[in-house]
PDB file of C-alpha atoms in Angstrom:
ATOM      1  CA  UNK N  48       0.000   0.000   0.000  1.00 85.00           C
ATOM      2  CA  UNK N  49       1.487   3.548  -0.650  1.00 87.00           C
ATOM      3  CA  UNK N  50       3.137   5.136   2.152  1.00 88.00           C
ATOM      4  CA  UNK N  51       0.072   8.514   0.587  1.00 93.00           C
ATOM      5  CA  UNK N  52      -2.987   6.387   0.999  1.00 95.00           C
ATOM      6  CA  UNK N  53      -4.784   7.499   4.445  1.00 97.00           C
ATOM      7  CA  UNK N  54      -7.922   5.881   4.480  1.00 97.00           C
ATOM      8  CA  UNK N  55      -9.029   3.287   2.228  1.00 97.00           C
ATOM      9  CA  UNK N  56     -12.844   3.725   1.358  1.00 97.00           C
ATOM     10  CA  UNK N  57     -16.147   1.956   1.213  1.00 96.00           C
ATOM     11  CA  UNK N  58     -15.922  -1.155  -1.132  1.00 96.00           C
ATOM     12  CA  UNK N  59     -12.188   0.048  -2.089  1.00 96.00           C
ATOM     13  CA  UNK N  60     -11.196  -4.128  -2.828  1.00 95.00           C
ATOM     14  CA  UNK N  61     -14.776  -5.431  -2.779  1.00 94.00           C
ATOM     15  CA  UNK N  62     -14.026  -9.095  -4.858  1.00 94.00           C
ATOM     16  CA  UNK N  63     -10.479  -8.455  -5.131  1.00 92.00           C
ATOM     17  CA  UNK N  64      -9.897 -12.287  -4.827  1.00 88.00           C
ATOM     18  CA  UNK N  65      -6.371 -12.324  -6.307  1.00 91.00           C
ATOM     19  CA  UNK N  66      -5.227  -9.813  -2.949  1.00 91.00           C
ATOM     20  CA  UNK N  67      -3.733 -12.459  -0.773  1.00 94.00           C
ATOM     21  CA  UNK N  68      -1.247 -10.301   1.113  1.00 95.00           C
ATOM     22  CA  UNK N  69      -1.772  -6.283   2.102  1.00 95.00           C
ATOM     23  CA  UNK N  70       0.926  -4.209   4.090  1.00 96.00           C
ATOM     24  CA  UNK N  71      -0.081  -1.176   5.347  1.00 96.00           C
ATOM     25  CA  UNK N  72       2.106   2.027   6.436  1.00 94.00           C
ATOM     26  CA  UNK N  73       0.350   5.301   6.664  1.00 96.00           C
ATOM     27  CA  UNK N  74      -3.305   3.893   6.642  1.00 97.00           C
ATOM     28  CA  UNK N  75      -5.299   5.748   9.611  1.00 98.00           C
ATOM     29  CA  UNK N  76      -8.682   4.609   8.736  1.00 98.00           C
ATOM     30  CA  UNK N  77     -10.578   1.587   6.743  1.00 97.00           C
ATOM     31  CA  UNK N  78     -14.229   2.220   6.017  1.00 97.00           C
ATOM     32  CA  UNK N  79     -16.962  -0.408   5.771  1.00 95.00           C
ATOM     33  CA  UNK N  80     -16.704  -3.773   3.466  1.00 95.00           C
ATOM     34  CA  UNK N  81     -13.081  -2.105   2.068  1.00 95.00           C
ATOM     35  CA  UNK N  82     -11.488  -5.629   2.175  1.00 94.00           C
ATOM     36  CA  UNK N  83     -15.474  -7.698   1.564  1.00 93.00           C
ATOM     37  CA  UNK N  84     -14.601 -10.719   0.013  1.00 92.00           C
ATOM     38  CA  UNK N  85     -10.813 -11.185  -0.761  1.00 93.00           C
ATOM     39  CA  UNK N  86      -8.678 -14.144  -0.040  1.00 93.00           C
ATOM     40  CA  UNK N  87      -5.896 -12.028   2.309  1.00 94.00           C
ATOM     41  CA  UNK N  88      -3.977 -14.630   4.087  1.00 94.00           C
ATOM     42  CA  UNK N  89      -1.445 -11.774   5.352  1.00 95.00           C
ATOM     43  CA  UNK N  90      -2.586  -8.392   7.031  1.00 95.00           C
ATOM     44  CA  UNK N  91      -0.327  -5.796   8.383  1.00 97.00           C
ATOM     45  CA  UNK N  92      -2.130  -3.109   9.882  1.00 97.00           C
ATOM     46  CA  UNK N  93       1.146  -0.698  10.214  1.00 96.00           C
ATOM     47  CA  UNK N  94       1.376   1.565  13.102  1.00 96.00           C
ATOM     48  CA  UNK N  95      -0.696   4.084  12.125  1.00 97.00           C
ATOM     49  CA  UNK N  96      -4.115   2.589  12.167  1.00 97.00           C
ATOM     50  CA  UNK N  97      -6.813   4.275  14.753  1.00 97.00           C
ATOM     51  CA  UNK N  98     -10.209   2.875  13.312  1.00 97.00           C
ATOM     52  CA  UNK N  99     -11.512  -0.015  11.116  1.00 97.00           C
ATOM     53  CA  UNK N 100     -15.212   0.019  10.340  1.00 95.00           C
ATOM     54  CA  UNK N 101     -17.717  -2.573  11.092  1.00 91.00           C
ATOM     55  CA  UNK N 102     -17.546  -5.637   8.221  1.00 92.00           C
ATOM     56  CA  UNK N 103     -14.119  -4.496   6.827  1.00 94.00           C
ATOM     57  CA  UNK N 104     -12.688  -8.024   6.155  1.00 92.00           C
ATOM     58  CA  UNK N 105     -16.347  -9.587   5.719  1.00 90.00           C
ATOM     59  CA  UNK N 106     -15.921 -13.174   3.922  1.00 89.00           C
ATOM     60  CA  UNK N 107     -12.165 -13.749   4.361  1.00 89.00           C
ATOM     61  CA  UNK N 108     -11.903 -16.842   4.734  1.00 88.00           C
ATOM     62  CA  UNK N 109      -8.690 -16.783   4.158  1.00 92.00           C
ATOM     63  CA  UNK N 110      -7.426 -14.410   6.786  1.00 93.00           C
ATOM     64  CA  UNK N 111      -6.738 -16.728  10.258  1.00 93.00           C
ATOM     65  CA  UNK N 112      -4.519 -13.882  12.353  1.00 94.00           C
ATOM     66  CA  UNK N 113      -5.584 -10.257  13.095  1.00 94.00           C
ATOM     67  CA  UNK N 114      -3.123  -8.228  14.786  1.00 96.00           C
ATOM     68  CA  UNK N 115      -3.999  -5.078  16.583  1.00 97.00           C
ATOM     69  CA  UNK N 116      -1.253  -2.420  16.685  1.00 98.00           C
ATOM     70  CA  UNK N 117      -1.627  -0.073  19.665  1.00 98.00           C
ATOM     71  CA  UNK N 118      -3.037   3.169  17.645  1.00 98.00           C
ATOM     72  CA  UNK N 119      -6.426   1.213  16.749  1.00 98.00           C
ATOM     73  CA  UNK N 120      -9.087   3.397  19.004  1.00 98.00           C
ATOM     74  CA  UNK N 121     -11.880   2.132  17.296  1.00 96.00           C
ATOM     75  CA  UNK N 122     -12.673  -1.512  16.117  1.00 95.00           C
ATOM     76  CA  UNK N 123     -16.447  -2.874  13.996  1.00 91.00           C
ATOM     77  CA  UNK N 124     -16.980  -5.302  16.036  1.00 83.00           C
ATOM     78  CA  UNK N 125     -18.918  -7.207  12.924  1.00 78.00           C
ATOM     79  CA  UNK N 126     -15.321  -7.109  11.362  1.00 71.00           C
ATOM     80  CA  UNK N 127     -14.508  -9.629  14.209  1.00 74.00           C
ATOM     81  CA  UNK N 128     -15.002 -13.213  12.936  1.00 81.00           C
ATOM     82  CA  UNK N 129     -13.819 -15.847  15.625  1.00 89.00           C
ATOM     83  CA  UNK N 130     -12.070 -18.427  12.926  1.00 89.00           C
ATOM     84  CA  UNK N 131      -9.522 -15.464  13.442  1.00 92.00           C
ATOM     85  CA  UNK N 132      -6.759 -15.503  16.353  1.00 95.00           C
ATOM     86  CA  UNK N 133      -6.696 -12.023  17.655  1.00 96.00           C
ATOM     87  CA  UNK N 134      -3.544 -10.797  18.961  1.00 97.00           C
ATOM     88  CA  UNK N 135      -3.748  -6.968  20.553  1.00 98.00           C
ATOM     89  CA  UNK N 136      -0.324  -5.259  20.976  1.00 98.00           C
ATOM     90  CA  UNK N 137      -0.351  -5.066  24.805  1.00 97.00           C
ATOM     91  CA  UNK N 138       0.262  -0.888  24.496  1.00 98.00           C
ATOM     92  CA  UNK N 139      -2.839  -0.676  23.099  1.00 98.00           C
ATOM     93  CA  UNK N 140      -5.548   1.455  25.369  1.00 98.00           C
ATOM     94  CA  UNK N 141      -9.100  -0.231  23.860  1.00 98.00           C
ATOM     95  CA  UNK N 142      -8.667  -3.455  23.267  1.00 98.00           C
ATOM     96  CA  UNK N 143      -6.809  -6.952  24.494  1.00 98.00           C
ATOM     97  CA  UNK N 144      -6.602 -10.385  23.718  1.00 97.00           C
ATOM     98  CA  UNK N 145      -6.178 -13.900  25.621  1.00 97.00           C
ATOM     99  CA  UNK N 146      -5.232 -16.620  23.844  1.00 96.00           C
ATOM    100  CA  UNK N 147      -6.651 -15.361  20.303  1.00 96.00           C
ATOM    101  CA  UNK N 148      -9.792 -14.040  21.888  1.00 97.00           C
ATOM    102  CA  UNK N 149     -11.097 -10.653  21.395  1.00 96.00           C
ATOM    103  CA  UNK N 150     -11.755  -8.664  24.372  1.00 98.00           C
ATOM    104  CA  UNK N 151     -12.052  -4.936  25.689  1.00 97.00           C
ATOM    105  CA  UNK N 152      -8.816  -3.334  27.722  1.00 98.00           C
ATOM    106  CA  UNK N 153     -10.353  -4.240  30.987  1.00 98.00           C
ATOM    107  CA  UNK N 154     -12.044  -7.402  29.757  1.00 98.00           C
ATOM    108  CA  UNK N 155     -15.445  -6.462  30.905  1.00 98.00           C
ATOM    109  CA  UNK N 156     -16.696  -7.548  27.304  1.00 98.00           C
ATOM    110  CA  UNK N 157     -15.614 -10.726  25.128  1.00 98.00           C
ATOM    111  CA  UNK N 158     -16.365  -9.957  21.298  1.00 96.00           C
ATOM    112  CA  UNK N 159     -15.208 -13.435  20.229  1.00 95.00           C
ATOM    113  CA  UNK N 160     -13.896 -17.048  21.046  1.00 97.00           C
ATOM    114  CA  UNK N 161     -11.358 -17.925  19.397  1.00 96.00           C
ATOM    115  CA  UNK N 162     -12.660 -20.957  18.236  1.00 94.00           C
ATOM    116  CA  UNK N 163      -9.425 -22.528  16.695  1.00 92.00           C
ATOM    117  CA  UNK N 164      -8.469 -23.270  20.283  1.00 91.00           C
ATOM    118  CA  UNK N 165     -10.254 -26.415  19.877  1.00 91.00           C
ATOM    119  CA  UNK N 166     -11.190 -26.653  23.813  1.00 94.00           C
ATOM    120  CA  UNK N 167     -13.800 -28.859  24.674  1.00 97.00           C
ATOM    121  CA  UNK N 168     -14.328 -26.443  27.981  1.00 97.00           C
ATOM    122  CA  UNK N 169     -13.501 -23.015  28.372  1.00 97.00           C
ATOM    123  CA  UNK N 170     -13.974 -20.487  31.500  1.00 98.00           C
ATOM    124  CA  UNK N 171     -15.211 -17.040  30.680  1.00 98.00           C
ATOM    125  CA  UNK N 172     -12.778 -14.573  32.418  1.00 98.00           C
ATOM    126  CA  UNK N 173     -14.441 -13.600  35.728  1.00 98.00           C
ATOM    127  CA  UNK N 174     -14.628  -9.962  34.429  1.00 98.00           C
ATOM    128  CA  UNK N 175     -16.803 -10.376  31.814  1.00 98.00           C
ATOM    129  CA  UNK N 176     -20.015  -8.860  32.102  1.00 98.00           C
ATOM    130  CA  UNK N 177     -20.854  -9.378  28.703  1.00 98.00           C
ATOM    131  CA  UNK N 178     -20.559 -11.995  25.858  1.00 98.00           C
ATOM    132  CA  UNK N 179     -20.925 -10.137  22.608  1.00 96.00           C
ATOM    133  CA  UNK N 180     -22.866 -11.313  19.629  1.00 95.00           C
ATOM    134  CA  UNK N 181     -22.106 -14.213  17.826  1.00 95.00           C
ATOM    135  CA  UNK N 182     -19.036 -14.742  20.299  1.00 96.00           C
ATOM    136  CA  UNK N 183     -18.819 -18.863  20.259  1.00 96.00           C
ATOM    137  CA  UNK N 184     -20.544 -19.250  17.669  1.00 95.00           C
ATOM    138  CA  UNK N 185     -19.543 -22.346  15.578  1.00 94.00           C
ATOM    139  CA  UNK N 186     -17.643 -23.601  18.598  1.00 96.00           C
ATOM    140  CA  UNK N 187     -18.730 -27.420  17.632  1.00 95.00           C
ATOM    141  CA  UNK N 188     -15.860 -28.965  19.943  1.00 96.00           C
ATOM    142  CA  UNK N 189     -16.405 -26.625  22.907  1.00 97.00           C
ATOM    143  CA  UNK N 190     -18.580 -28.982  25.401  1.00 97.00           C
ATOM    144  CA  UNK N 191     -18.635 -26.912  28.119  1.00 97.00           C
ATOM    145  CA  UNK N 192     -18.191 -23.249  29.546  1.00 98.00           C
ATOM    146  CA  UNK N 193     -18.263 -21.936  32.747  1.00 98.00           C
ATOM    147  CA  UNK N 194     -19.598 -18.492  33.378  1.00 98.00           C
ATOM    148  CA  UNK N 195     -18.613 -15.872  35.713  1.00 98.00           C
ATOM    149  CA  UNK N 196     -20.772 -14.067  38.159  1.00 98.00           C
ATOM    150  CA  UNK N 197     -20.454 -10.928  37.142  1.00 98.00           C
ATOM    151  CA  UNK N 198     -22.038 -11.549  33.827  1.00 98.00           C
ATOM    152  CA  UNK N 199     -24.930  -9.837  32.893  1.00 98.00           C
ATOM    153  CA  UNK N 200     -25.595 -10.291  29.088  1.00 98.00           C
ATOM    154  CA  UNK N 201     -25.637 -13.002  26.759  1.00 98.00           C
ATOM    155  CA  UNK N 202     -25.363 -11.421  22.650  1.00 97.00           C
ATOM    156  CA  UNK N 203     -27.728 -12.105  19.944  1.00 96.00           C
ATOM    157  CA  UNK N 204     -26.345 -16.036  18.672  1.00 96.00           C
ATOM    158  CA  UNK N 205     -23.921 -15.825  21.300  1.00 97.00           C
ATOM    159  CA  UNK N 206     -23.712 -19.865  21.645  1.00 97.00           C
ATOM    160  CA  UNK N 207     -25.195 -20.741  18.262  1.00 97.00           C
ATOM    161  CA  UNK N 208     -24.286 -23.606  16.774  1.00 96.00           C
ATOM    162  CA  UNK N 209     -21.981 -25.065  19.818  1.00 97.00           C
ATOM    163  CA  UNK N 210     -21.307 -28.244  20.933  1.00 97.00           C
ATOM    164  CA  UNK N 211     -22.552 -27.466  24.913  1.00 98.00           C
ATOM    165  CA  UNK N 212     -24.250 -30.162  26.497  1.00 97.00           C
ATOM    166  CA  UNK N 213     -25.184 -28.017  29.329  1.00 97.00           C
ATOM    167  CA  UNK N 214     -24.666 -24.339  30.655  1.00 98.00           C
ATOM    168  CA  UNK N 215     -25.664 -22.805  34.135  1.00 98.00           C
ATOM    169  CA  UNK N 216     -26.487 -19.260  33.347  1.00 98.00           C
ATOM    170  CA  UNK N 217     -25.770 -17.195  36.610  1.00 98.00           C
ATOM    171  CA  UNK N 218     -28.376 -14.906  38.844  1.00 97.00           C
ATOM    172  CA  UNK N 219     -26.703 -11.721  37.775  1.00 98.00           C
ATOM    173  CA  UNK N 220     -27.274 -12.154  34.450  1.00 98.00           C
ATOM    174  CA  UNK N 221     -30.214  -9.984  32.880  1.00 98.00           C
ATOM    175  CA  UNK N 222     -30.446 -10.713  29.006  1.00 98.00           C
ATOM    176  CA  UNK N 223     -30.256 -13.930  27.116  1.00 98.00           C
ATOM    177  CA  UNK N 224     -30.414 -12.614  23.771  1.00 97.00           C
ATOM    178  CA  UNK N 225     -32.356 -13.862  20.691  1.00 97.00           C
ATOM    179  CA  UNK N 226     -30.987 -16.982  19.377  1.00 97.00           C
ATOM    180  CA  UNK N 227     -28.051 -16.945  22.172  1.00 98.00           C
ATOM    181  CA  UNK N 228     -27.983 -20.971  21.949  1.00 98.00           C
ATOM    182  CA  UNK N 229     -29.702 -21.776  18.576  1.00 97.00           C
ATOM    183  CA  UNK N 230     -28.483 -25.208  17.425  1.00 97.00           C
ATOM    184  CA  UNK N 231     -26.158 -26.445  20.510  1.00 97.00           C
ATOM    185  CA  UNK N 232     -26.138 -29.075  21.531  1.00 96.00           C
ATOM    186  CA  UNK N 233     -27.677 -28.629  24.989  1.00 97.00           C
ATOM    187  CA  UNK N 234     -29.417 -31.198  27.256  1.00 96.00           C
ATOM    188  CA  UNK N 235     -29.198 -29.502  30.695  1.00 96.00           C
ATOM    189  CA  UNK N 236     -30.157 -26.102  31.090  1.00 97.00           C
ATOM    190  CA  UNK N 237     -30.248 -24.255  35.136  1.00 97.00           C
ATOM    191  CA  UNK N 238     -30.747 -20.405  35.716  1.00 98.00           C
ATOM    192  CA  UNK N 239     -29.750 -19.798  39.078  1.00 98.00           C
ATOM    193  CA  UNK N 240     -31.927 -19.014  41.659  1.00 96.00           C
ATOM    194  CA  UNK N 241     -33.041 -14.933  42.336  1.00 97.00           C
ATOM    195  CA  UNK N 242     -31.763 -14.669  38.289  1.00 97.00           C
ATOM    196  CA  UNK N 243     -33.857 -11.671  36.823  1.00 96.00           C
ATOM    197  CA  UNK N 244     -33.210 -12.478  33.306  1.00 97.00           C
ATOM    198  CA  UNK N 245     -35.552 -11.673  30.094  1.00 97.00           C
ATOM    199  CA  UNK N 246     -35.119 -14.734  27.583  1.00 98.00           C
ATOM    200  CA  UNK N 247     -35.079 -13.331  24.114  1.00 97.00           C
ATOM    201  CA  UNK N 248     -36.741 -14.707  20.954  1.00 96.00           C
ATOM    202  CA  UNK N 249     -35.904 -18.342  20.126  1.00 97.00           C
ATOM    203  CA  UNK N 250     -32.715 -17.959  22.676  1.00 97.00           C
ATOM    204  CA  UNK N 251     -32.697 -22.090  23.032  1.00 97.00           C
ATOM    205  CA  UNK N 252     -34.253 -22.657  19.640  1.00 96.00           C
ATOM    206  CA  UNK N 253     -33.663 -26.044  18.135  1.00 96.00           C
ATOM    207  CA  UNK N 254     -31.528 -27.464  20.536  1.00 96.00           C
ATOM    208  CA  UNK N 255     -33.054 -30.929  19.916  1.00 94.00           C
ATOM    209  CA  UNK N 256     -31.528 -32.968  22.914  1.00 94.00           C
ATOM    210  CA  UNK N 257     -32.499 -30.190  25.472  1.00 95.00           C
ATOM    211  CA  UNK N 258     -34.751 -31.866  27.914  1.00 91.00           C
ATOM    212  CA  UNK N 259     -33.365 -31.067  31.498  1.00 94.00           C
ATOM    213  CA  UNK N 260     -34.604 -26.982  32.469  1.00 95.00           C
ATOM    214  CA  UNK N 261     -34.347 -25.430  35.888  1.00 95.00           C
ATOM    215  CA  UNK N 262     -36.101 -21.964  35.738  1.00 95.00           C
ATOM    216  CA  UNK N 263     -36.937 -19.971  38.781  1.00 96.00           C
ATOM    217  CA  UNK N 264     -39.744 -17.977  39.098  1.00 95.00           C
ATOM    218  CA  UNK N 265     -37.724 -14.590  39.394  1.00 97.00           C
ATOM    219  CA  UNK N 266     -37.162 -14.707  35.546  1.00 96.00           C
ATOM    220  CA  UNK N 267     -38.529 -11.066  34.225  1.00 96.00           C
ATOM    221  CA  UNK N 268     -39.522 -12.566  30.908  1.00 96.00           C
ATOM    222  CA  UNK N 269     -39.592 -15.367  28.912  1.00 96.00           C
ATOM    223  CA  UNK N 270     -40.557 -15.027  25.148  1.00 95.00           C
ATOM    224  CA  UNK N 271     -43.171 -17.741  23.866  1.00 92.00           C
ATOM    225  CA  UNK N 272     -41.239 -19.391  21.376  1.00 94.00           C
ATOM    226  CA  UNK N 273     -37.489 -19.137  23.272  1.00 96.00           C
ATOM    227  CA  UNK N 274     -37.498 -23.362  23.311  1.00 95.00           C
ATOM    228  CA  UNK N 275     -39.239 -23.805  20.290  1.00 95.00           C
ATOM    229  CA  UNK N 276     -37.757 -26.999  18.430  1.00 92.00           C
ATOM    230  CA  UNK N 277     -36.386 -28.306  22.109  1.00 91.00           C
ATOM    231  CA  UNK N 278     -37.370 -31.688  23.034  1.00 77.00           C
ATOM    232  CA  UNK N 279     -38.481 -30.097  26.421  1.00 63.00           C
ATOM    233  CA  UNK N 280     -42.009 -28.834  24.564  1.00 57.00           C
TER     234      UNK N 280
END
């Protein structure tokens, strides 16, 4: 890339499928779907870098490592896709990263799992306080994951498509989002007692083998089809 390019724009390589490598220097900014559907294998951000738009590397399948210099500010979280190992520089004010998983500086949020880990169990940092959306999601090996107290939301497809046979959700937590376990492979499900959760839309949805539930009555809400497709109904 030229050391004069500052910001690469909207749709700048859309389809550029013969871009397998891209070195940066001076680039401050990428805007939205810049990289969309390339097959980059090697990314250097440079030093320079302060904010990449939501969906910048869309569809790279390619692309396995994402490193984060210290200048980023400001990362789309739909860029992050968890087939990619994250590593944040640890001078870096916004963001961090634990074995290739994508958190905030103060890990109070987990934006993705890095799923190449190939864990069957996994414990959530007890700082997290929220999983984002779409963290685990294709996590087929991951069996089980322990959660921390101090979590209080669960993302939109958070745990879709997992291979969990069972999760306790803990009483601080106060969203399961829509879809948040859609496809696992859950057959034991306990909310804590005192847990003042809303379940969102189809949060447990298909999860064929689910037949075990522990629900307290403190729940806030419960949306009519969150176990639809569960062998519980």
């Amino acid at each position: 890339m030229p050391d004069t390019v500052k910001k690469i724009s909207i749709l700048a390589f859309v389809f550029a499928e013969h871009i397998e490598t891209v070195k940066m220097t001076s680039v401050e900014e990428i805007e939205e779907f810049a990289f969309c559907t390339t097959a980059i294998k090697n990314l250097d951000l440079g030093t320079n870098i302060n904010k990449i738009a939501a969906n910048a590397f869309m569809d790279n399948e390619s692309l396995k490592e994402i490193t984060i210099p210290a200048s980023v500010e400001e990362y789309g979280i739909d860029t992050v896709d968890n087939r990619c190992k994250f590593t944040v520089d640890k001078n870096n004010k916004f963001y961090s990263s634990e074995n290739g998983s994508f958190f905030n500086i103060d890990k109070t949020v987990m934006y993705t799992y890095y799923v190449g880990n190939k864990q069957e169990s996994y414990k959530v940092p007890s700082t997290v306080e929220e999983i984002y959306d779409c963290a685990f999601m294709g996590a087929s090996e991951l069996k089980k994951v322990t959660l921390p107290s101090s979590l209080k939301k669960i993302g939109f497809s958070a745990f879709c498509e997992t291979g969990l046979t069972s999760v306790t959700i803990p009483k601080n937590v106060e969203e399961i989002g829509e879809y948040a376990f859609e496809y696992s492979k859950l057959k034991k499900l306990v909310i804590e007692d005192g847990c003042k959760t809303s379940i969102g839309d189809s949060a447990f949805y298909s999860c064929e083998n689910l037949k075990e539930i522990t629900i307290p009555d403190s729940i806030v809400k419960c949306d009519e089809s969150a176990f639809d497709g569960t062998a519980y109904l």
